[in-house]
mmCIF file with all atom_site columns, C-alpha atoms in Angstrom:
data_model
loop_
_atom_site.group_PDB
_atom_site.id
_atom_site.type_symbol
_atom_site.label_atom_id
_atom_site.label_alt_id
_atom_site.label_comp_id
_atom_site.label_asym_id
_atom_site.label_entity_id
_atom_site.label_seq_id
_atom_site.pdbx_PDB_ins_code
_atom_site.Cartn_x
_atom_site.Cartn_y
_atom_site.Cartn_z
_atom_site.occupancy
_atom_site.B_iso_or_equiv
_atom_site.pdbx_formal_charge
_atom_site.auth_seq_id
_atom_site.auth_comp_id
_atom_site.auth_asym_id
_atom_site.auth_atom_id
_atom_site.pdbx_PDB_model_num
ATOM 1   C CA . UNK A 1 1   ? -5.414  -0.984  -17.892 1.00 0.00 ? 1   UNK A CA 1
ATOM 2   C CA . UNK A 1 2   ? -2.865  -1.239  -14.614 1.00 0.00 ? 2   UNK A CA 1
ATOM 3   C CA . UNK A 1 3   ? -5.177  -3.620  -12.508 1.00 0.00 ? 3   UNK A CA 1
ATOM 4   C CA . UNK A 1 4   ? -5.941  -6.134  -15.390 1.00 0.00 ? 4   UNK A CA 1
ATOM 5   C CA . UNK A 1 5   ? -2.221  -7.131  -14.668 1.00 0.00 ? 5   UNK A CA 1
ATOM 6   C CA . UNK A 1 6   ? -1.472  -9.764  -11.797 1.00 0.00 ? 6   UNK A CA 1
ATOM 7   C CA . UNK A 1 7   ? 1.477   -10.187 -9.993  1.00 0.00 ? 7   UNK A CA 1
ATOM 8   C CA . UNK A 1 8   ? 1.990   -14.617 -9.605  1.00 0.00 ? 8   UNK A CA 1
ATOM 9   C CA . UNK A 1 9   ? 2.101   -15.249 -6.021  1.00 0.00 ? 9   UNK A CA 1
ATOM 10  C CA . UNK A 1 10  ? 1.538   -18.400 -3.852  1.00 0.00 ? 10  UNK A CA 1
ATOM 11  C CA . UNK A 1 11  ? -1.891  -16.754 -3.174  1.00 0.00 ? 11  UNK A CA 1
ATOM 12  C CA . UNK A 1 12  ? -2.773  -17.875 -6.365  1.00 0.00 ? 12  UNK A CA 1
ATOM 13  C CA . UNK A 1 13  ? -1.491  -21.152 -6.519  1.00 0.00 ? 13  UNK A CA 1
ATOM 14  C CA . UNK A 1 14  ? -3.305  -24.567 -5.180  1.00 0.00 ? 14  UNK A CA 1
ATOM 15  C CA . UNK A 1 15  ? -2.080  -25.519 -2.041  1.00 0.00 ? 15  UNK A CA 1
ATOM 16  C CA . UNK A 1 16  ? -0.917  -28.780 -3.517  1.00 0.00 ? 16  UNK A CA 1
ATOM 17  C CA . UNK A 1 17  ? 1.426   -26.853 -5.807  1.00 0.00 ? 17  UNK A CA 1
ATOM 18  C CA . UNK A 1 18  ? 3.355   -25.192 -2.901  1.00 0.00 ? 18  UNK A CA 1
ATOM 19  C CA . UNK A 1 19  ? 6.137   -26.531 -1.009  1.00 0.00 ? 19  UNK A CA 1
ATOM 20  C CA . UNK A 1 20  ? 5.329   -27.306 2.629   1.00 0.00 ? 20  UNK A CA 1
ATOM 21  C CA . UNK A 1 21  ? 6.952   -24.195 3.949   1.00 0.00 ? 21  UNK A CA 1
ATOM 22  C CA . UNK A 1 22  ? 5.409   -22.023 1.608   1.00 0.00 ? 22  UNK A CA 1
ATOM 23  C CA . UNK A 1 23  ? 1.694   -23.645 2.407   1.00 0.00 ? 23  UNK A CA 1
ATOM 24  C CA . UNK A 1 24  ? 2.486   -22.922 5.894   1.00 0.00 ? 24  UNK A CA 1
ATOM 25  C CA . UNK A 1 25  ? 3.216   -19.299 5.502   1.00 0.00 ? 25  UNK A CA 1
ATOM 26  C CA . UNK A 1 26  ? 0.096   -19.150 3.115   1.00 0.00 ? 26  UNK A CA 1
ATOM 27  C CA . UNK A 1 27  ? -2.466  -20.366 5.310   1.00 0.00 ? 27  UNK A CA 1
ATOM 28  C CA . UNK A 1 28  ? -0.881  -18.672 8.368   1.00 0.00 ? 28  UNK A CA 1
ATOM 29  C CA . UNK A 1 29  ? -1.503  -15.153 6.397   1.00 0.00 ? 29  UNK A CA 1
ATOM 30  C CA . UNK A 1 30  ? -5.094  -15.881 5.662   1.00 0.00 ? 30  UNK A CA 1
ATOM 31  C CA . UNK A 1 31  ? -5.915  -17.115 9.175   1.00 0.00 ? 31  UNK A CA 1
ATOM 32  C CA . UNK A 1 32  ? -3.831  -14.203 10.655  1.00 0.00 ? 32  UNK A CA 1
ATOM 33  C CA . UNK A 1 33  ? -5.319  -11.668 8.574   1.00 0.00 ? 33  UNK A CA 1
ATOM 34  C CA . UNK A 1 34  ? -8.996  -13.016 9.813   1.00 0.00 ? 34  UNK A CA 1
ATOM 35  C CA . UNK A 1 35  ? -8.325  -14.028 13.627  1.00 0.00 ? 35  UNK A CA 1
ATOM 36  C CA . UNK A 1 36  ? -5.171  -12.462 14.738  1.00 0.00 ? 36  UNK A CA 1
ATOM 37  C CA . UNK A 1 37  ? -1.903  -14.238 15.241  1.00 0.00 ? 37  UNK A CA 1
ATOM 38  C CA . UNK A 1 38  ? -2.499  -14.666 19.182  1.00 0.00 ? 38  UNK A CA 1
ATOM 39  C CA . UNK A 1 39  ? -6.324  -16.282 18.269  1.00 0.00 ? 39  UNK A CA 1
ATOM 40  C CA . UNK A 1 40  ? -4.871  -18.516 15.896  1.00 0.00 ? 40  UNK A CA 1
ATOM 41  C CA . UNK A 1 41  ? -3.459  -21.818 17.211  1.00 0.00 ? 41  UNK A CA 1
ATOM 42  C CA . UNK A 1 42  ? -0.827  -23.833 15.242  1.00 0.00 ? 42  UNK A CA 1
ATOM 43  C CA . UNK A 1 43  ? -2.646  -26.820 15.120  1.00 0.00 ? 43  UNK A CA 1
ATOM 44  C CA . UNK A 1 44  ? -5.295  -25.006 13.180  1.00 0.00 ? 44  UNK A CA 1
ATOM 45  C CA . UNK A 1 45  ? -2.853  -23.714 10.842  1.00 0.00 ? 45  UNK A CA 1
ATOM 46  C CA . UNK A 1 46  ? -1.447  -27.339 10.151  1.00 0.00 ? 46  UNK A CA 1
ATOM 47  C CA . UNK A 1 47  ? -4.791  -28.828 9.801   1.00 0.00 ? 47  UNK A CA 1
ATOM 48  C CA . UNK A 1 48  ? -5.522  -26.125 6.923   1.00 0.00 ? 48  UNK A CA 1
ATOM 49  C CA . UNK A 1 49  ? -2.190  -26.410 5.453   1.00 0.00 ? 49  UNK A CA 1
ATOM 50  C CA . UNK A 1 50  ? -2.431  -30.349 5.361   1.00 0.00 ? 50  UNK A CA 1
ATOM 51  C CA . UNK A 1 51  ? 0.817   -30.693 7.505   1.00 0.00 ? 51  UNK A CA 1
ATOM 52  C CA . UNK A 1 52  ? 2.123   -31.680 10.769  1.00 0.00 ? 52  UNK A CA 1
ATOM 53  C CA . UNK A 1 53  ? 2.618   -29.830 13.787  1.00 0.00 ? 53  UNK A CA 1
ATOM 54  C CA . UNK A 1 54  ? 6.285   -31.012 13.644  1.00 0.00 ? 54  UNK A CA 1
ATOM 55  C CA . UNK A 1 55  ? 6.746   -29.417 10.537  1.00 0.00 ? 55  UNK A CA 1
ATOM 56  C CA . UNK A 1 56  ? 5.835   -26.144 11.352  1.00 0.00 ? 56  UNK A CA 1
ATOM 57  C CA . UNK A 1 57  ? 8.258   -26.519 13.949  1.00 0.00 ? 57  UNK A CA 1
ATOM 58  C CA . UNK A 1 58  ? 10.665  -27.829 11.800  1.00 0.00 ? 58  UNK A CA 1
ATOM 59  C CA . UNK A 1 59  ? 10.195  -24.946 9.468   1.00 0.00 ? 59  UNK A CA 1
ATOM 60  C CA . UNK A 1 60  ? 9.524   -21.770 11.872  1.00 0.00 ? 60  UNK A CA 1
ATOM 61  C CA . UNK A 1 61  ? 9.981   -23.159 15.378  1.00 0.00 ? 61  UNK A CA 1
ATOM 62  C CA . UNK A 1 62  ? 7.846   -20.953 17.073  1.00 0.00 ? 62  UNK A CA 1
ATOM 63  C CA . UNK A 1 63  ? 4.449   -19.325 16.003  1.00 0.00 ? 63  UNK A CA 1
ATOM 64  C CA . UNK A 1 64  ? 6.177   -15.988 16.417  1.00 0.00 ? 64  UNK A CA 1
ATOM 65  C CA . UNK A 1 65  ? 9.048   -16.961 14.261  1.00 0.00 ? 65  UNK A CA 1
ATOM 66  C CA . UNK A 1 66  ? 5.800   -17.877 11.573  1.00 0.00 ? 66  UNK A CA 1
ATOM 67  C CA . UNK A 1 67  ? 4.340   -14.305 12.371  1.00 0.00 ? 67  UNK A CA 1
ATOM 68  C CA . UNK A 1 68  ? 7.851   -12.881 11.678  1.00 0.00 ? 68  UNK A CA 1
ATOM 69  C CA . UNK A 1 69  ? 8.234   -14.711 8.395   1.00 0.00 ? 69  UNK A CA 1
ATOM 70  C CA . UNK A 1 70  ? 4.352   -14.022 7.154   1.00 0.00 ? 70  UNK A CA 1
ATOM 71  C CA . UNK A 1 71  ? 5.517   -10.264 7.660   1.00 0.00 ? 71  UNK A CA 1
ATOM 72  C CA . UNK A 1 72  ? 8.849   -10.363 5.772   1.00 0.00 ? 72  UNK A CA 1
ATOM 73  C CA . UNK A 1 73  ? 6.803   -12.234 2.623   1.00 0.00 ? 73  UNK A CA 1
ATOM 74  C CA . UNK A 1 74  ? 4.202   -9.307  2.775   1.00 0.00 ? 74  UNK A CA 1
ATOM 75  C CA . UNK A 1 75  ? 6.859   -6.680  2.353   1.00 0.00 ? 75  UNK A CA 1
ATOM 76  C CA . UNK A 1 76  ? 8.706   -8.841  -0.466  1.00 0.00 ? 76  UNK A CA 1
ATOM 77  C CA . UNK A 1 77  ? 5.323   -8.694  -2.637  1.00 0.00 ? 77  UNK A CA 1
ATOM 78  C CA . UNK A 1 78  ? 5.404   -4.940  -2.234  1.00 0.00 ? 78  UNK A CA 1
ATOM 79  C CA . UNK A 1 79  ? 9.400   -4.556  -3.008  1.00 0.00 ? 79  UNK A CA 1
ATOM 80  C CA . UNK A 1 80  ? 8.771   -7.029  -5.894  1.00 0.00 ? 80  UNK A CA 1
ATOM 81  C CA . UNK A 1 81  ? 6.416   -4.990  -7.363  1.00 0.00 ? 81  UNK A CA 1
ATOM 82  C CA . UNK A 1 82  ? 8.337   -2.041  -7.435  1.00 0.00 ? 82  UNK A CA 1
ATOM 83  C CA . UNK A 1 83  ? 11.390  -4.107  -8.631  1.00 0.00 ? 83  UNK A CA 1
ATOM 84  C CA . UNK A 1 84  ? 9.344   -4.865  -11.764 1.00 0.00 ? 84  UNK A CA 1
ATOM 85  C CA . UNK A 1 85  ? 8.778   -1.173  -12.369 1.00 0.00 ? 85  UNK A CA 1
ATOM 86  C CA . UNK A 1 86  ? 10.412  -0.711  -16.092 1.00 0.00 ? 86  UNK A CA 1
ATOM 87  C CA . UNK A 1 87  ? 13.730  1.283   -15.903 1.00 0.00 ? 87  UNK A CA 1
ATOM 88  C CA . UNK A 1 88  ? 12.229  3.190   -18.895 1.00 0.00 ? 88  UNK A CA 1
ATOM 89  C CA . UNK A 1 89  ? 9.367   4.678   -16.823 1.00 0.00 ? 89  UNK A CA 1
ATOM 90  C CA . UNK A 1 90  ? 12.097  6.064   -14.237 1.00 0.00 ? 90  UNK A CA 1
ATOM 91  C CA . UNK A 1 91  ? 13.727  7.849   -16.355 1.00 0.00 ? 91  UNK A CA 1
ATOM 92  C CA . UNK A 1 92  ? 10.859  9.823   -18.201 1.00 0.00 ? 92  UNK A CA 1
ATOM 93  C CA . UNK A 1 93  ? 10.189  12.392  -15.382 1.00 0.00 ? 93  UNK A CA 1
ATOM 94  C CA . UNK A 1 94  ? 9.846   12.215  -11.451 1.00 0.00 ? 94  UNK A CA 1
ATOM 95  C CA . UNK A 1 95  ? 6.487   12.712  -12.042 1.00 0.00 ? 95  UNK A CA 1
ATOM 96  C CA . UNK A 1 96  ? 5.639   9.717   -14.029 1.00 0.00 ? 96  UNK A CA 1
ATOM 97  C CA . UNK A 1 97  ? 8.295   7.889   -11.772 1.00 0.00 ? 97  UNK A CA 1
ATOM 98  C CA . UNK A 1 98  ? 5.725   8.674   -8.978  1.00 0.00 ? 98  UNK A CA 1
ATOM 99  C CA . UNK A 1 99  ? 2.979   7.361   -10.708 1.00 0.00 ? 99  UNK A CA 1
ATOM 100 C CA . UNK A 1 100 ? 4.775   3.874   -11.399 1.00 0.00 ? 100 UNK A CA 1
ATOM 101 C CA . UNK A 1 101 ? 5.615   3.542   -7.824  1.00 0.00 ? 101 UNK A CA 1
ATOM 102 C CA . UNK A 1 102 ? 1.862   4.340   -6.841  1.00 0.00 ? 102 UNK A CA 1
ATOM 103 C CA . UNK A 1 103 ? 0.507   2.168   -8.983  1.00 0.00 ? 103 UNK A CA 1
ATOM 104 C CA . UNK A 1 104 ? 3.094   -1.021  -8.059  1.00 0.00 ? 104 UNK A CA 1
ATOM 105 C CA . UNK A 1 105 ? 1.859   -0.464  -4.454  1.00 0.00 ? 105 UNK A CA 1
ATOM 106 C CA . UNK A 1 106 ? -1.760  -0.160  -5.347  1.00 0.00 ? 106 UNK A CA 1
ATOM 107 C CA . UNK A 1 107 ? -1.925  -3.241  -7.623  1.00 0.00 ? 107 UNK A CA 1
ATOM 108 C CA . UNK A 1 108 ? -0.643  -5.338  -4.666  1.00 0.00 ? 108 UNK A CA 1
ATOM 109 C CA . UNK A 1 109 ? -3.214  -4.073  -2.173  1.00 0.00 ? 109 UNK A CA 1
ATOM 110 C CA . UNK A 1 110 ? -6.274  -4.086  -4.835  1.00 0.00 ? 110 UNK A CA 1
ATOM 111 C CA . UNK A 1 111 ? -5.545  -8.078  -5.678  1.00 0.00 ? 111 UNK A CA 1
ATOM 112 C CA . UNK A 1 112 ? -4.504  -9.413  -2.197  1.00 0.00 ? 112 UNK A CA 1
ATOM 113 C CA . UNK A 1 113 ? -7.497  -8.946  0.214   1.00 0.00 ? 113 UNK A CA 1
ATOM 114 C CA . UNK A 1 114 ? -5.451  -11.154 2.496   1.00 0.00 ? 114 UNK A CA 1
ATOM 115 C CA . UNK A 1 115 ? -2.685  -8.890  2.700   1.00 0.00 ? 115 UNK A CA 1
ATOM 116 C CA . UNK A 1 116 ? -4.844  -5.878  2.967   1.00 0.00 ? 116 UNK A CA 1
ATOM 117 C CA . UNK A 1 117 ? -6.475  -7.792  5.900   1.00 0.00 ? 117 UNK A CA 1
ATOM 118 C CA . UNK A 1 118 ? -3.380  -8.542  7.430   1.00 0.00 ? 118 UNK A CA 1
ATOM 119 C CA . UNK A 1 119 ? -2.000  -4.802  7.351   1.00 0.00 ? 119 UNK A CA 1
ATOM 120 C CA . UNK A 1 120 ? -5.068  -3.782  9.156   1.00 0.00 ? 120 UNK A CA 1
ATOM 121 C CA . UNK A 1 121 ? -5.145  -5.978  11.854  1.00 0.00 ? 121 UNK A CA 1
ATOM 122 C CA . UNK A 1 122 ? -1.489  -5.120  12.495  1.00 0.00 ? 122 UNK A CA 1
ATOM 123 C CA . UNK A 1 123 ? -2.172  -1.633  12.323  1.00 0.00 ? 123 UNK A CA 1
ATOM 124 C CA . UNK A 1 124 ? -4.783  -2.278  15.028  1.00 0.00 ? 124 UNK A CA 1
ATOM 125 C CA . UNK A 1 125 ? -2.938  -4.264  17.278  1.00 0.00 ? 125 UNK A CA 1
ATOM 126 C CA . UNK A 1 126 ? 0.080   -1.494  17.098  1.00 0.00 ? 126 UNK A CA 1
ATOM 127 C CA . UNK A 1 127 ? -2.023  0.140   19.716  1.00 0.00 ? 127 UNK A CA 1
ATOM 128 C CA . UNK A 1 128 ? -2.089  -2.746  22.078  1.00 0.00 ? 128 UNK A CA 1
ATOM 129 C CA . UNK A 1 129 ? 1.079   -4.800  21.495  1.00 0.00 ? 129 UNK A CA 1
ATOM 130 C CA . UNK A 1 130 ? 4.266   -4.217  20.096  1.00 0.00 ? 130 UNK A CA 1
ATOM 131 C CA . UNK A 1 131 ? 3.708   -7.069  17.520  1.00 0.00 ? 131 UNK A CA 1
ATOM 132 C CA . UNK A 1 132 ? 1.754   -4.934  15.146  1.00 0.00 ? 132 UNK A CA 1
ATOM 133 C CA . UNK A 1 133 ? 4.164   -2.194  14.914  1.00 0.00 ? 133 UNK A CA 1
ATOM 134 C CA . UNK A 1 134 ? 7.037   -3.982  13.355  1.00 0.00 ? 134 UNK A CA 1
ATOM 135 C CA . UNK A 1 135 ? 4.995   -4.567  9.968   1.00 0.00 ? 135 UNK A CA 1
ATOM 136 C CA . UNK A 1 136 ? 4.132   -0.766  9.672   1.00 0.00 ? 136 UNK A CA 1
ATOM 137 C CA . UNK A 1 137 ? 7.435   0.322   10.659  1.00 0.00 ? 137 UNK A CA 1
ATOM 138 C CA . UNK A 1 138 ? 8.891   -2.149  7.477   1.00 0.00 ? 138 UNK A CA 1
ATOM 139 C CA . UNK A 1 139 ? 6.350   -0.834  5.292   1.00 0.00 ? 139 UNK A CA 1
ATOM 140 C CA . UNK A 1 140 ? 7.287   2.901   5.905   1.00 0.00 ? 140 UNK A CA 1
ATOM 141 C CA . UNK A 1 141 ? 10.994  1.903   5.637   1.00 0.00 ? 141 UNK A CA 1
ATOM 142 C CA . UNK A 1 142 ? 10.158  0.062   2.179   1.00 0.00 ? 142 UNK A CA 1
ATOM 143 C CA . UNK A 1 143 ? 8.491   3.378   0.941   1.00 0.00 ? 143 UNK A CA 1
ATOM 144 C CA . UNK A 1 144 ? 10.986  5.535   1.888   1.00 0.00 ? 144 UNK A CA 1
ATOM 145 C CA . UNK A 1 145 ? 13.743  3.316   0.238   1.00 0.00 ? 145 UNK A CA 1
ATOM 146 C CA . UNK A 1 146 ? 11.763  3.484   -3.056  1.00 0.00 ? 146 UNK A CA 1
ATOM 147 C CA . UNK A 1 147 ? 11.824  6.951   -3.009  1.00 0.00 ? 147 UNK A CA 1
ATOM 148 C CA . UNK A 1 148 ? 15.316  7.261   -2.318  1.00 0.00 ? 148 UNK A CA 1
ATOM 149 C CA . UNK A 1 149 ? 16.216  4.328   -4.915  1.00 0.00 ? 149 UNK A CA 1
ATOM 150 C CA . UNK A 1 150 ? 13.971  6.404   -7.660  1.00 0.00 ? 150 UNK A CA 1
ATOM 151 C CA . UNK A 1 151 ? 15.429  9.809   -6.568  1.00 0.00 ? 151 UNK A CA 1
ATOM 152 C CA . UNK A 1 152 ? 12.085  11.320  -5.306  1.00 0.00 ? 152 UNK A CA 1
ATOM 153 C CA . UNK A 1 153 ? 12.895  12.092  -1.631  1.00 0.00 ? 153 UNK A CA 1
ATOM 154 C CA . UNK A 1 154 ? 12.264  15.366  -0.572  1.00 0.00 ? 154 UNK A CA 1
ATOM 155 C CA . UNK A 1 155 ? 14.249  17.992  0.610   1.00 0.00 ? 155 UNK A CA 1
ATOM 156 C CA . UNK A 1 156 ? 15.850  18.667  4.146   1.00 0.00 ? 156 UNK A CA 1
ATOM 157 C CA . UNK A 1 157 ? 12.520  20.174  5.473   1.00 0.00 ? 157 UNK A CA 1
ATOM 158 C CA . UNK A 1 158 ? 9.893   17.339  4.471   1.00 0.00 ? 158 UNK A CA 1
ATOM 159 C CA . UNK A 1 159 ? 12.099  14.535  3.781   1.00 0.00 ? 159 UNK A CA 1
ATOM 160 C CA . UNK A 1 160 ? 11.312  12.702  6.988   1.00 0.00 ? 160 UNK A CA 1
ATOM 161 C CA . UNK A 1 161 ? 7.716   13.142  6.371   1.00 0.00 ? 161 UNK A CA 1
ATOM 162 C CA . UNK A 1 162 ? 7.461   12.162  2.674   1.00 0.00 ? 162 UNK A CA 1
ATOM 163 C CA . UNK A 1 163 ? 7.864   8.661   3.295   1.00 0.00 ? 163 UNK A CA 1
ATOM 164 C CA . UNK A 1 164 ? 4.759   8.640   5.713   1.00 0.00 ? 164 UNK A CA 1
ATOM 165 C CA . UNK A 1 165 ? 2.839   10.917  3.616   1.00 0.00 ? 165 UNK A CA 1
ATOM 166 C CA . UNK A 1 166 ? 3.039   8.454   0.594   1.00 0.00 ? 166 UNK A CA 1
ATOM 167 C CA . UNK A 1 167 ? 2.317   5.537   3.075   1.00 0.00 ? 167 UNK A CA 1
ATOM 168 C CA . UNK A 1 168 ? -0.690  7.262   4.459   1.00 0.00 ? 168 UNK A CA 1
ATOM 169 C CA . UNK A 1 169 ? -1.893  8.046   1.071   1.00 0.00 ? 169 UNK A CA 1
ATOM 170 C CA . UNK A 1 170 ? -1.482  4.719   -0.492  1.00 0.00 ? 170 UNK A CA 1
ATOM 171 C CA . UNK A 1 171 ? -2.295  2.114   2.302   1.00 0.00 ? 171 UNK A CA 1
ATOM 172 C CA . UNK A 1 172 ? -5.025  4.465   4.272   1.00 0.00 ? 172 UNK A CA 1
ATOM 173 C CA . UNK A 1 173 ? -7.890  3.064   2.504   1.00 0.00 ? 173 UNK A CA 1
ATOM 174 C CA . UNK A 1 174 ? -6.474  -0.368  3.667   1.00 0.00 ? 174 UNK A CA 1
ATOM 175 C CA . UNK A 1 175 ? -6.171  0.863   7.088   1.00 0.00 ? 175 UNK A CA 1
ATOM 176 C CA . UNK A 1 176 ? -9.934  2.459   7.078   1.00 0.00 ? 176 UNK A CA 1
ATOM 177 C CA . UNK A 1 177 ? -11.448 -0.220  4.647   1.00 0.00 ? 177 UNK A CA 1
ATOM 178 C CA . UNK A 1 178 ? -14.473 -1.219  6.962   1.00 0.00 ? 178 UNK A CA 1
ATOM 179 C CA . UNK A 1 179 ? -15.401 2.132   7.728   1.00 0.00 ? 179 UNK A CA 1
ATOM 180 C CA . UNK A 1 180 ? -14.842 3.489   4.047   1.00 0.00 ? 180 UNK A CA 1
ATOM 181 C CA . UNK A 1 181 ? -17.040 0.515   2.362   1.00 0.00 ? 181 UNK A CA 1
ATOM 182 C CA . UNK A 1 182 ? -19.764 2.027   3.756   1.00 0.00 ? 182 UNK A CA 1
ATOM 183 C CA . UNK A 1 183 ? -19.504 4.641   1.789   1.00 0.00 ? 183 UNK A CA 1
ATOM 184 C CA . UNK A 1 184 ? -17.836 2.899   -1.424  1.00 0.00 ? 184 UNK A CA 1
ATOM 185 C CA . UNK A 1 185 ? -18.785 -0.735  -1.649  1.00 0.00 ? 185 UNK A CA 1
ATOM 186 C CA . UNK A 1 186 ? -16.461 -1.513  -4.337  1.00 0.00 ? 186 UNK A CA 1
ATOM 187 C CA . UNK A 1 187 ? -13.462 0.206   -2.667  1.00 0.00 ? 187 UNK A CA 1
ATOM 188 C CA . UNK A 1 188 ? -11.021 -2.055  -3.962  1.00 0.00 ? 188 UNK A CA 1
ATOM 189 C CA . UNK A 1 189 ? -12.849 -3.228  -7.121  1.00 0.00 ? 189 UNK A CA 1
ATOM 190 C CA . UNK A 1 190 ? -11.383 -2.414  -10.711 1.00 0.00 ? 190 UNK A CA 1
ATOM 191 C CA . UNK A 1 191 ? -13.388 0.703   -11.166 1.00 0.00 ? 191 UNK A CA 1
ATOM 192 C CA . UNK A 1 192 ? -12.880 2.400   -7.819  1.00 0.00 ? 192 UNK A CA 1
ATOM 193 C CA . UNK A 1 193 ? -9.380  1.417   -7.761  1.00 0.00 ? 193 UNK A CA 1
ATOM 194 C CA . UNK A 1 194 ? -8.597  3.205   -10.920 1.00 0.00 ? 194 UNK A CA 1
ATOM 195 C CA . UNK A 1 195 ? -10.378 6.386   -9.867  1.00 0.00 ? 195 UNK A CA 1
ATOM 196 C CA . UNK A 1 196 ? -8.085  6.257   -6.386  1.00 0.00 ? 196 UNK A CA 1
ATOM 197 C CA . UNK A 1 197 ? -4.868  5.660   -8.330  1.00 0.00 ? 197 UNK A CA 1
ATOM 198 C CA . UNK A 1 198 ? -5.852  8.774   -10.846 1.00 0.00 ? 198 UNK A CA 1
ATOM 199 C CA . UNK A 1 199 ? -6.836  10.691  -7.875  1.00 0.00 ? 199 UNK A CA 1
ATOM 200 C CA . UNK A 1 200 ? -3.637  9.820   -5.746  1.00 0.00 ? 200 UNK A CA 1
ATOM 201 C CA . UNK A 1 201 ? -1.156  10.315  -8.638  1.00 0.00 ? 201 UNK A CA 1
ATOM 202 C CA . UNK A 1 202 ? -2.542  13.852  -9.635  1.00 0.00 ? 202 UNK A CA 1
ATOM 203 C CA . UNK A 1 203 ? -2.281  14.567  -6.100  1.00 0.00 ? 203 UNK A CA 1
ATOM 204 C CA . UNK A 1 204 ? 1.295   13.372  -5.719  1.00 0.00 ? 204 UNK A CA 1
ATOM 205 C CA . UNK A 1 205 ? 2.441   15.035  -9.065  1.00 0.00 ? 205 UNK A CA 1
ATOM 206 C CA . UNK A 1 206 ? 1.234   18.304  -8.205  1.00 0.00 ? 206 UNK A CA 1
ATOM 207 C CA . UNK A 1 207 ? 4.435   18.409  -6.028  1.00 0.00 ? 207 UNK A CA 1
ATOM 208 C CA . UNK A 1 208 ? 6.332   18.463  -9.056  1.00 0.00 ? 208 UNK A CA 1
ATOM 209 C CA . UNK A 1 209 ? 4.642   21.212  -10.933 1.00 0.00 ? 209 UNK A CA 1
ATOM 210 C CA . UNK A 1 210 ? 6.591   24.161  -10.584 1.00 0.00 ? 210 UNK A CA 1
ATOM 211 C CA . UNK A 1 211 ? 5.214   26.806  -7.846  1.00 0.00 ? 211 UNK A CA 1
ATOM 212 C CA . UNK A 1 212 ? 2.457   29.169  -9.307  1.00 0.00 ? 212 UNK A CA 1
ATOM 213 C CA . UNK A 1 213 ? 3.677   32.442  -10.001 1.00 0.00 ? 213 UNK A CA 1
ATOM 214 C CA . UNK A 1 214 ? 2.973   35.166  -7.539  1.00 0.00 ? 214 UNK A CA 1
ATOM 215 C CA . UNK A 1 215 ? 0.223   37.621  -8.517  1.00 0.00 ? 215 UNK A CA 1
ATOM 216 C CA . UNK A 1 216 ? 1.323   41.360  -8.903  1.00 0.00 ? 216 UNK A CA 1
ATOM 217 C CA . UNK A 1 217 ? -0.489  44.646  -8.681  1.00 0.00 ? 217 UNK A CA 1
ATOM 218 C CA . UNK A 1 218 ? -0.076  44.545  -12.664 1.00 0.00 ? 218 UNK A CA 1
ATOM 219 C CA . UNK A 1 219 ? -2.035  40.980  -12.824 1.00 0.00 ? 219 UNK A CA 1
ATOM 220 C CA . UNK A 1 220 ? -5.502  42.745  -11.897 1.00 0.00 ? 220 UNK A CA 1
ATOM 221 C CA . UNK A 1 221 ? -7.421  45.156  -14.328 1.00 0.00 ? 221 UNK A CA 1
ATOM 222 C CA . UNK A 1 222 ? -7.669  48.700  -13.374 1.00 0.00 ? 222 UNK A CA 1
ATOM 223 C CA . UNK A 1 223 ? -10.979 49.481  -12.044 1.00 0.00 ? 223 UNK A CA 1
ATOM 224 C CA . UNK A 1 224 ? -12.437 52.680  -13.219 1.00 0.00 ? 224 UNK A CA 1
ATOM 225 C CA . UNK A 1 225 ? -13.210 54.919  -9.989  1.00 0.00 ? 225 UNK A CA 1
ATOM 226 C CA . UNK A 1 226 ? -16.786 55.370  -8.661  1.00 0.00 ? 226 UNK A CA 1
ATOM 227 C CA . UNK A 1 227 ? -18.305 58.346  -9.082  1.00 0.00 ? 227 UNK A CA 1
ATOM 228 C CA . UNK A 1 228 ? -20.602 59.259  -6.347  1.00 0.00 ? 228 UNK A CA 1
ATOM 229 C CA . UNK A 1 229 ? -23.473 61.411  -7.036  1.00 0.00 ? 229 UNK A CA 1
ATOM 230 C CA . UNK A 1 230 ? -22.852 61.404  -10.982 1.00 0.00 ? 230 UNK A CA 1
ATOM 231 C CA . UNK A 1 231 ? -25.613 62.439  -13.129 1.00 0.00 ? 231 UNK A CA 1
ATOM 232 C CA . UNK A 1 232 ? -26.671 60.590  -16.016 1.00 0.00 ? 232 UNK A CA 1
#
């Protein structure tokens, strides 16, 4: 089962097992996801991370630099998941390579609610500040690089749209999670996640299927002419 495997990250480690820098980033990720960067004072991060304000300043300098570090970490989680795709899976077929790519991205989203929360908040803040746009742009660029790396990029006509199409398909439930959970309460739990994965993979793999044959007149059976007024 694809979602029974977990990526070992600092989210799964007790704070005491993390370095001071990783602990600060870990706490900042969770607090920024819930409160937003602007509404999260550094003093609160220091308190939750069990460090001093001076240590935050030493490692990151400013809160905006800490936010940038958190966003780079988020992107790196997806990049690591993509890097872990077995090379043999990429050589089987384009359809199987796409399946592996979608699985790797969704595995991070399904197992890291704090990352989902941060991405959703960043997307909403894009409309009000320039702060949220950087992460969304980085995630779309990451998707584009993965498609190129796996030789799954589209032609000249749809190549520019394909990364955004894949991003919307995979990340869409994250961006709309509060609204969608009214209809699917267990949206990111294992059962629903597997159903969503299978549906997404089928939709994406259909792009690798040969185009349907164009129907011709010879394809359809010839109907007998209607005899108007015929007697039995």
